[in-house]
PDB file of C-alpha atoms in Angstrom:
ATOM      1  CA  ASP A   1     112.890  79.735  99.653  1.00 62.00           C
ATOM      2  CA  ALA A   2     113.096  83.833  98.695  1.00 74.00           C
ATOM      3  CA  GLY A   3     109.802  85.131  97.951  1.00 92.00           C
ATOM      4  CA  VAL A   4     109.481  88.419  95.910  1.00 96.00           C
ATOM      5  CA  THR A   5     112.339  91.076  95.972  1.00 96.00           C
ATOM      6  CA  GLN A   6     111.988  94.253  94.754  1.00 97.00           C
ATOM      7  CA  SER A   7     115.144  96.999  94.257  1.00 97.00           C
ATOM      8  CA  PRO A   8     116.039  99.630  95.220  1.00 97.00           C
ATOM      9  CA  THR A   9     114.062 100.054  98.109  1.00 96.00           C
ATOM     10  CA  HIS A  10     113.400 103.862  98.319  1.00 96.00           C
ATOM     11  CA  LEU A  11     114.450 106.250  95.235  1.00 96.00           C
ATOM     12  CA  ILE A  12     114.361 110.182  94.633  1.00 98.00           C
ATOM     13  CA  LYS A  13     114.176 111.232  91.283  1.00 97.00           C
ATOM     14  CA  THR A  14     113.593 115.202  90.022  1.00 97.00           C
ATOM     15  CA  ARG A  15     110.798 115.786  87.286  1.00 97.00           C
ATOM     16  CA  GLY A  16     111.654 114.767  83.649  1.00 97.00           C
ATOM     17  CA  GLN A  17     114.220 112.056  85.191  1.00 98.00           C
ATOM     18  CA  GLN A  18     113.772 108.543  84.196  1.00 98.00           C
ATOM     19  CA  VAL A  19     113.624 105.828  86.533  1.00 98.00           C
ATOM     20  CA  THR A  20     113.792 101.945  86.607  1.00 98.00           C
ATOM     21  CA  LEU A  21     112.738  99.599  89.159  1.00 98.00           C
ATOM     22  CA  ARG A  22     113.558  95.432  89.277  1.00 98.00           C
ATOM     23  CA  CYS A  23     111.615  92.985  90.688  1.00 98.00           C
ATOM     24  CA  SER A  24     112.728  89.094  91.263  1.00 97.00           C
ATOM     25  CA  PRO A  25     109.442  86.625  91.460  1.00 96.00           C
ATOM     26  CA  LYS A  26     108.866  84.135  94.286  1.00 94.00           C
ATOM     27  CA  SER A  27     110.816  80.873  93.299  1.00 93.00           C
ATOM     28  CA  GLY A  28     108.323  78.991  90.987  1.00 90.00           C
ATOM     29  CA  HIS A  29     106.802  81.911  89.572  1.00 91.00           C
ATOM     30  CA  ASP A  30     106.655  83.254  86.090  1.00 92.00           C
ATOM     31  CA  THR A  31     103.818  85.732  86.144  1.00 91.00           C
ATOM     32  CA  VAL A  32     104.780  89.533  87.277  1.00 93.00           C
ATOM     33  CA  SER A  33     102.676  91.886  87.892  1.00 93.00           C
ATOM     34  CA  TRP A  34     103.358  95.785  88.629  1.00 96.00           C
ATOM     35  CA  TYR A  35     100.925  98.239  90.973  1.00 95.00           C
ATOM     36  CA  GLN A  36     101.391 101.803  91.938  1.00 96.00           C
ATOM     37  CA  GLN A  37     100.017 102.571  95.171  1.00 95.00           C
ATOM     38  CA  ALA A  38      99.544 106.535  96.142  1.00 94.00           C
ATOM     39  CA  LEU A  39      99.626 107.101 100.121  1.00 90.00           C
ATOM     40  CA  GLY A  40      96.125 106.012 101.232  1.00 88.00           C
ATOM     41  CA  GLN A  41      95.170 104.361  98.116  1.00 90.00           C
ATOM     42  CA  GLY A  42      95.082 100.391  97.586  1.00 90.00           C
ATOM     43  CA  PRO A  43      97.209  99.601  94.738  1.00 91.00           C
ATOM     44  CA  GLN A  44      96.589 100.656  91.245  1.00 92.00           C
ATOM     45  CA  PHE A  45      97.687  97.775  88.580  1.00 91.00           C
ATOM     46  CA  ILE A  46      99.718  98.842  85.723  1.00 95.00           C
ATOM     47  CA  PHE A  47     100.485  95.955  83.699  1.00 93.00           C
ATOM     48  CA  GLN A  48     101.535  92.083  83.764  1.00 92.00           C
ATOM     49  CA  TYR A  49     104.204  89.944  82.147  1.00 93.00           C
ATOM     50  CA  TYR A  50     103.931  86.436  81.690  1.00 91.00           C
ATOM     51  CA  GLU A  51     106.163  84.583  78.531  1.00 92.00           C
ATOM     52  CA  GLU A  52     108.344  87.988  78.459  1.00 94.00           C
ATOM     53  CA  GLU A  53     105.145  89.793  76.743  1.00 94.00           C
ATOM     54  CA  GLU A  54     102.982  92.214  78.219  1.00 93.00           C
ATOM     55  CA  ARG A  55      99.701  90.447  79.090  1.00 89.00           C
ATOM     56  CA  GLN A  56      97.352  93.029  80.240  1.00 86.00           C
ATOM     57  CA  ARG A  57      97.570  96.715  81.112  1.00 91.00           C
ATOM     58  CA  GLY A  58      95.784  98.961  83.202  1.00 90.00           C
ATOM     59  CA  ASN A  59      94.902 102.769  82.880  1.00 92.00           C
ATOM     60  CA  PHE A  60      98.423 103.866  82.772  1.00 96.00           C
ATOM     61  CA  PRO A  61     100.139 106.136  80.099  1.00 97.00           C
ATOM     62  CA  ASP A  62     103.155 104.893  77.599  1.00 96.00           C
ATOM     63  CA  ARG A  63     105.495 106.526  80.044  1.00 97.00           C
ATOM     64  CA  PHE A  64     104.877 103.138  82.268  1.00 98.00           C
ATOM     65  CA  SER A  65     107.179 100.621  80.307  1.00 97.00           C
ATOM     66  CA  GLY A  66     108.271  97.391  81.162  1.00 97.00           C
ATOM     67  CA  HIS A  67     110.037  93.831  80.458  1.00 97.00           C
ATOM     68  CA  GLN A  68     110.390  90.878  81.422  1.00 97.00           C
ATOM     69  CA  PHE A  69     113.626  88.376  81.328  1.00 97.00           C
ATOM     70  CA  PRO A  70     114.043  84.496  80.523  1.00 97.00           C
ATOM     71  CA  ASN A  71     114.587  84.085  84.386  1.00 96.00           C
ATOM     72  CA  TYR A  72     110.860  85.870  84.626  1.00 96.00           C
ATOM     73  CA  SER A  73     112.767  88.464  86.463  1.00 97.00           C
ATOM     74  CA  SER A  74     111.013  92.134  85.878  1.00 98.00           C
ATOM     75  CA  GLU A  75     111.959  95.730  85.180  1.00 98.00           C
ATOM     76  CA  LEU A  76     109.094  98.592  85.399  1.00 98.00           C
ATOM     77  CA  ASN A  77     110.606 101.779  83.338  1.00 98.00           C
ATOM     78  CA  VAL A  78     108.934 105.222  83.637  1.00 98.00           C
ATOM     79  CA  ASN A  79     109.805 108.199  81.803  1.00 97.00           C
ATOM     80  CA  ALA A  80     109.623 111.817  81.873  1.00 98.00           C
ATOM     81  CA  LEU A  81     108.871 111.555  85.726  1.00 98.00           C
ATOM     82  CA  LEU A  82     105.823 113.659  87.087  1.00 97.00           C
ATOM     83  CA  LEU A  83     105.467 114.746  90.489  1.00 97.00           C
ATOM     84  CA  GLY A  84     102.552 112.625  90.938  1.00 96.00           C
ATOM     85  CA  ASP A  85     104.707 109.289  89.993  1.00 98.00           C
ATOM     86  CA  SER A  86     105.672 109.590  93.590  1.00 97.00           C
ATOM     87  CA  ALA A  87     104.210 106.538  95.247  1.00 97.00           C
ATOM     88  CA  LEU A  88     105.067 102.996  96.303  1.00 96.00           C
ATOM     89  CA  TYR A  89     105.580 100.404  93.580  1.00 98.00           C
ATOM     90  CA  LEU A  90     104.963  97.193  94.074  1.00 97.00           C
ATOM     91  CA  CYS A  91     105.493  93.906  92.248  1.00 96.00           C
ATOM     92  CA  ALA A  92     103.692  90.859  92.493  1.00 93.00           C
ATOM     93  CA  SER A  93     104.048  87.026  91.071  1.00 92.00           C
ATOM     94  CA  SER A  94     102.088  84.498  90.527  1.00 88.00           C
ATOM     95  CA  GLU A  95     102.534  80.731  89.237  1.00 84.00           C
ATOM     96  CA  GLY A  96     101.205  81.108  85.318  1.00 75.00           C
ATOM     97  CA  LEU A  97      98.064  83.096  84.205  1.00 66.00           C
ATOM     98  CA  ALA A  98      95.160  80.415  86.054  1.00 57.00           C
ATOM     99  CA  GLY A  99      96.834  81.590  89.334  1.00 57.00           C
ATOM    100  CA  ALA A 100      97.119  85.122  89.129  1.00 56.00           C
ATOM    101  CA  ASP A 101      94.123  85.672  91.203  1.00 63.00           C
ATOM    102  CA  THR A 102      96.797  84.857  94.109  1.00 77.00           C
ATOM    103  CA  GLN A 103      99.659  86.751  94.214  1.00 86.00           C
ATOM    104  CA  TYR A 104     102.431  87.503  96.376  1.00 90.00           C
ATOM    105  CA  PHE A 105     103.847  90.829  96.554  1.00 93.00           C
ATOM    106  CA  GLY A 106     107.172  92.176  97.272  1.00 95.00           C
ATOM    107  CA  PRO A 107     107.898  95.133  99.709  1.00 94.00           C
ATOM    108  CA  GLY A 108     108.003  97.332  97.287  1.00 96.00           C
ATOM    109  CA  THR A 109     110.293 100.556  95.808  1.00 97.00           C
ATOM    110  CA  ARG A 110     109.484 103.952  97.437  1.00 96.00           C
ATOM    111  CA  LEU A 111     109.758 106.272  94.682  1.00 97.00           C
ATOM    112  CA  THR A 112     109.780 110.179  95.055  1.00 97.00           C
ATOM    113  CA  VAL A 113     109.819 112.931  92.915  1.00 97.00           C
ATOM    114  CA  LEU A 114     110.909 116.464  93.549  1.00 96.00           C
TER     115      LEU A 114
ATOM    116  CA  LEU B   1      85.081  93.279  87.762  1.00 55.00           C
ATOM    117  CA  ALA B   2      82.583  93.692  90.433  1.00 61.00           C
ATOM    118  CA  LYS B   3      82.785  97.213  92.467  1.00 81.00           C
ATOM    119  CA  THR B   4      83.514  96.442  96.059  1.00 89.00           C
ATOM    120  CA  THR B   5      82.541  98.467  99.317  1.00 91.00           C
ATOM    121  CA  GLN B   6      84.276  98.333 102.705  1.00 95.00           C
ATOM    122  CA  PRO B   7      83.945  99.918 106.012  1.00 96.00           C
ATOM    123  CA  ILE B   8      86.703 102.492 105.842  1.00 95.00           C
ATOM    124  CA  SER B   9      87.868 101.689 109.312  1.00 96.00           C
ATOM    125  CA  MET B  10      87.420  99.682 112.571  1.00 97.00           C
ATOM    126  CA  ASP B  11      88.895  99.858 115.956  1.00 97.00           C
ATOM    127  CA  SER B  12      88.990  96.266 117.932  1.00 97.00           C
ATOM    128  CA  TYR B  13      90.845  95.402 121.265  1.00 97.00           C
ATOM    129  CA  GLU B  14      93.317  92.639 121.604  1.00 97.00           C
ATOM    130  CA  GLY B  15      91.412  89.316 122.073  1.00 96.00           C
ATOM    131  CA  GLN B  16      87.953  90.021 120.393  1.00 97.00           C
ATOM    132  CA  GLU B  17      86.738  88.843 117.382  1.00 97.00           C
ATOM    133  CA  VAL B  18      86.369  91.255 114.320  1.00 98.00           C
ATOM    134  CA  ASN B  19      84.388  91.004 111.269  1.00 98.00           C
ATOM    135  CA  ILE B  20      84.693  93.277 108.437  1.00 97.00           C
ATOM    136  CA  THR B  21      81.907  93.276 105.714  1.00 96.00           C
ATOM    137  CA  CYS B  22      82.403  93.457 102.298  1.00 94.00           C
ATOM    138  CA  SER B  23      79.454  94.406 100.113  1.00 93.00           C
ATOM    139  CA  HIS B  24      79.399  93.129  96.337  1.00 90.00           C
ATOM    140  CA  ASN B  25      76.100  93.424  94.925  1.00 90.00           C
ATOM    141  CA  ASN B  26      77.077  92.967  90.738  1.00 87.00           C
ATOM    142  CA  ILE B  27      79.518  89.865  91.713  1.00 88.00           C
ATOM    143  CA  ALA B  28      79.390  88.017  88.525  1.00 85.00           C
ATOM    144  CA  THR B  29      78.672  84.066  88.474  1.00 86.00           C
ATOM    145  CA  ASN B  30      82.380  83.116  87.764  1.00 82.00           C
ATOM    146  CA  ASP B  31      83.989  85.703  90.574  1.00 84.00           C
ATOM    147  CA  TYR B  32      85.684  84.853  93.757  1.00 87.00           C
ATOM    148  CA  ILE B  33      86.063  86.567  96.674  1.00 90.00           C
ATOM    149  CA  THR B  34      89.778  87.273  97.993  1.00 90.00           C
ATOM    150  CA  TRP B  35      90.896  89.158 100.818  1.00 93.00           C
ATOM    151  CA  TYR B  36      94.350  90.847 100.928  1.00 94.00           C
ATOM    152  CA  GLN B  37      96.416  92.323 104.277  1.00 96.00           C
ATOM    153  CA  GLN B  38      98.766  95.364 104.049  1.00 96.00           C
ATOM    154  CA  PHE B  39     100.965  96.177 106.476  1.00 94.00           C
ATOM    155  CA  PRO B  40     102.433  99.880 106.645  1.00 88.00           C
ATOM    156  CA  SER B  41     105.343 100.189 103.870  1.00 83.00           C
ATOM    157  CA  GLN B  42     105.141  96.585 102.609  1.00 90.00           C
ATOM    158  CA  GLY B  43     103.086  94.775  99.764  1.00 93.00           C
ATOM    159  CA  PRO B  44      99.792  93.091 100.501  1.00 93.00           C
ATOM    160  CA  ARG B  45      99.592  89.633 101.703  1.00 93.00           C
ATOM    161  CA  PHE B  46      96.718  86.761 100.501  1.00 90.00           C
ATOM    162  CA  ILE B  47      94.446  85.925 103.303  1.00 93.00           C
ATOM    163  CA  ILE B  48      92.066  83.722 102.339  1.00 93.00           C
ATOM    164  CA  GLN B  49      89.566  83.266  99.315  1.00 91.00           C
ATOM    165  CA  GLY B  50      86.214  81.770  98.515  1.00 91.00           C
ATOM    166  CA  TYR B  51      83.078  81.629  96.344  1.00 91.00           C
ATOM    167  CA  LYS B  52      80.299  80.389  98.432  1.00 89.00           C
ATOM    168  CA  THR B  53      79.406  79.168 101.750  1.00 89.00           C
ATOM    169  CA  LYS B  54      82.248  79.363 104.396  1.00 95.00           C
ATOM    170  CA  VAL B  55      86.117  79.065 104.108  1.00 94.00           C
ATOM    171  CA  THR B  56      88.437  78.595 106.820  1.00 95.00           C
ATOM    172  CA  ASN B  57      92.279  78.290 107.242  1.00 94.00           C
ATOM    173  CA  GLU B  58      95.060  79.294 109.813  1.00 93.00           C
ATOM    174  CA  VAL B  59      94.662  82.722 109.556  1.00 91.00           C
ATOM    175  CA  ALA B  60      91.096  83.894 108.973  1.00 96.00           C
ATOM    176  CA  SER B  61      87.518  82.975 108.311  1.00 97.00           C
ATOM    177  CA  LEU B  62      85.196  83.734 105.381  1.00 97.00           C
ATOM    178  CA  PHE B  63      81.674  83.547 105.616  1.00 97.00           C
ATOM    179  CA  ILE B  64      79.838  84.025 102.205  1.00 96.00           C
ATOM    180  CA  PRO B  65      75.726  84.054 101.878  1.00 95.00           C
ATOM    181  CA  ALA B  66      73.841  82.171  99.392  1.00 94.00           C
ATOM    182  CA  ASP B  67      73.130  85.032  97.242  1.00 94.00           C
ATOM    183  CA  ARG B  68      76.970  86.100  97.257  1.00 94.00           C
ATOM    184  CA  LYS B  69      76.546  90.019  97.293  1.00 93.00           C
ATOM    185  CA  SER B  70      78.741  90.402 100.295  1.00 94.00           C
ATOM    186  CA  SER B  71      80.981  88.626 102.356  1.00 95.00           C
ATOM    187  CA  THR B  72      82.580  88.699 105.834  1.00 97.00           C
ATOM    188  CA  LEU B  73      86.372  88.349 106.966  1.00 97.00           C
ATOM    189  CA  SER B  74      86.641  87.025 110.346  1.00 98.00           C
ATOM    190  CA  LEU B  75      89.713  87.219 112.292  1.00 97.00           C
ATOM    191  CA  PRO B  76      89.358  85.227 115.606  1.00 94.00           C
ATOM    192  CA  ARG B  77      90.942  86.881 118.771  1.00 93.00           C
ATOM    193  CA  VAL B  78      92.966  89.800 116.940  1.00 96.00           C
ATOM    194  CA  SER B  79      96.509  90.791 118.627  1.00 96.00           C
ATOM    195  CA  LEU B  80      98.319  94.521 118.030  1.00 96.00           C
ATOM    196  CA  SER B  81      99.913  92.758 115.234  1.00 95.00           C
ATOM    197  CA  ASP B  82      96.986  92.529 113.381  1.00 96.00           C
ATOM    198  CA  THR B  83      96.840  96.330 112.639  1.00 97.00           C
ATOM    199  CA  ALA B  84      96.590  96.982 109.011  1.00 97.00           C
ATOM    200  CA  VAL B  85      94.784  97.687 106.285  1.00 97.00           C
ATOM    201  CA  TYR B  86      92.165  94.598 104.698  1.00 97.00           C
ATOM    202  CA  TYR B  87      91.264  94.868 101.192  1.00 95.00           C
ATOM    203  CA  CYS B  88      88.356  92.889  99.572  1.00 92.00           C
ATOM    204  CA  LEU B  89      88.679  91.918  95.897  1.00 88.00           C
ATOM    205  CA  VAL B  90      86.193  89.961  93.819  1.00 85.00           C
ATOM    206  CA  GLY B  91      87.274  89.101  90.492  1.00 77.00           C
ATOM    207  CA  GLU B  92      87.012  85.897  88.172  1.00 66.00           C
ATOM    208  CA  SER B  93      89.559  83.349  89.478  1.00 56.00           C
ATOM    209  CA  GLY B  94      92.296  82.934  86.667  1.00 53.00           C
ATOM    210  CA  ASN B  95      91.420  86.267  85.651  1.00 53.00           C
ATOM    211  CA  THR B  96      94.996  86.943  84.477  1.00 55.00           C
ATOM    212  CA  GLY B  97      95.886  89.055  87.557  1.00 60.00           C
ATOM    213  CA  LYS B  98      94.253  92.257  86.959  1.00 71.00           C
ATOM    214  CA  LEU B  99      93.406  92.694  90.693  1.00 78.00           C
ATOM    215  CA  ILE B 100      91.534  95.412  91.557  1.00 79.00           C
ATOM    216  CA  PHE B 101      91.855  97.099  94.846  1.00 83.00           C
ATOM    217  CA  GLY B 102      89.401  99.459  96.640  1.00 82.00           C
ATOM    218  CA  GLN B 103      90.400 101.903  99.682  1.00 83.00           C
ATOM    219  CA  GLY B 104      90.258  98.869 102.229  1.00 94.00           C
ATOM    220  CA  THR B 105      89.577  98.815 105.615  1.00 97.00           C
ATOM    221  CA  THR B 106      91.956 100.134 108.196  1.00 97.00           C
ATOM    222  CA  LEU B 107      91.907  98.054 111.089  1.00 97.00           C
ATOM    223  CA  GLN B 108      93.561  99.491 114.518  1.00 97.00           C
ATOM    224  CA  VAL B 109      93.677  96.600 117.184  1.00 97.00           C
ATOM    225  CA  LYS B 110      94.120  98.691 120.668  1.00 96.00           C
ATOM    226  CA  PRO B 111      95.468  97.091 124.126  1.00 95.00           C
TER     227      PRO B 111
END
């Protein structure tokens, strides 16, 4: 039973560029949430997708956008990258909205913006 | 969502029992308490969740006093592999998933 998978593992971009991160949820899960984790800090909630719609959003600018596909996989897009966007980006999945207090996290994508 | 306060770091030795306490003075009636564990360069992993009194699973125990203003995660006989950051979260069960993480407690287990 595959857990949450994310790609790529690492990514290096320059300021102003755009990036797309991908996530496949755990088998049987239909809800995907994205988090940003800066070095030494706890993860910060970006947004959540359920039934291909954004259901909740944290305090992140519109440069951060996402998408969920019919197979429940998800993408996180970040436009006009800033140095401060360098972080570990985590995807978490859960079984429906009601089960979202227990989330399964992927290994993350380490994004470095130069 | 209730704010939580945990010690920033703790040290222990292999074989000892470790107790990490989390304060959540403004916990709401419908809030549950959840603990996650995170190893370096990995995503957090769910450990345990409870509402009141005591919950135990194969990994840890969670003690919650009657007033629910704090909780204690207990790890029996820790090993070096338990070195990690431990996060205490408080929120309504089924709150649609906006988990609020603090800075967590960095546990260092020494040989």
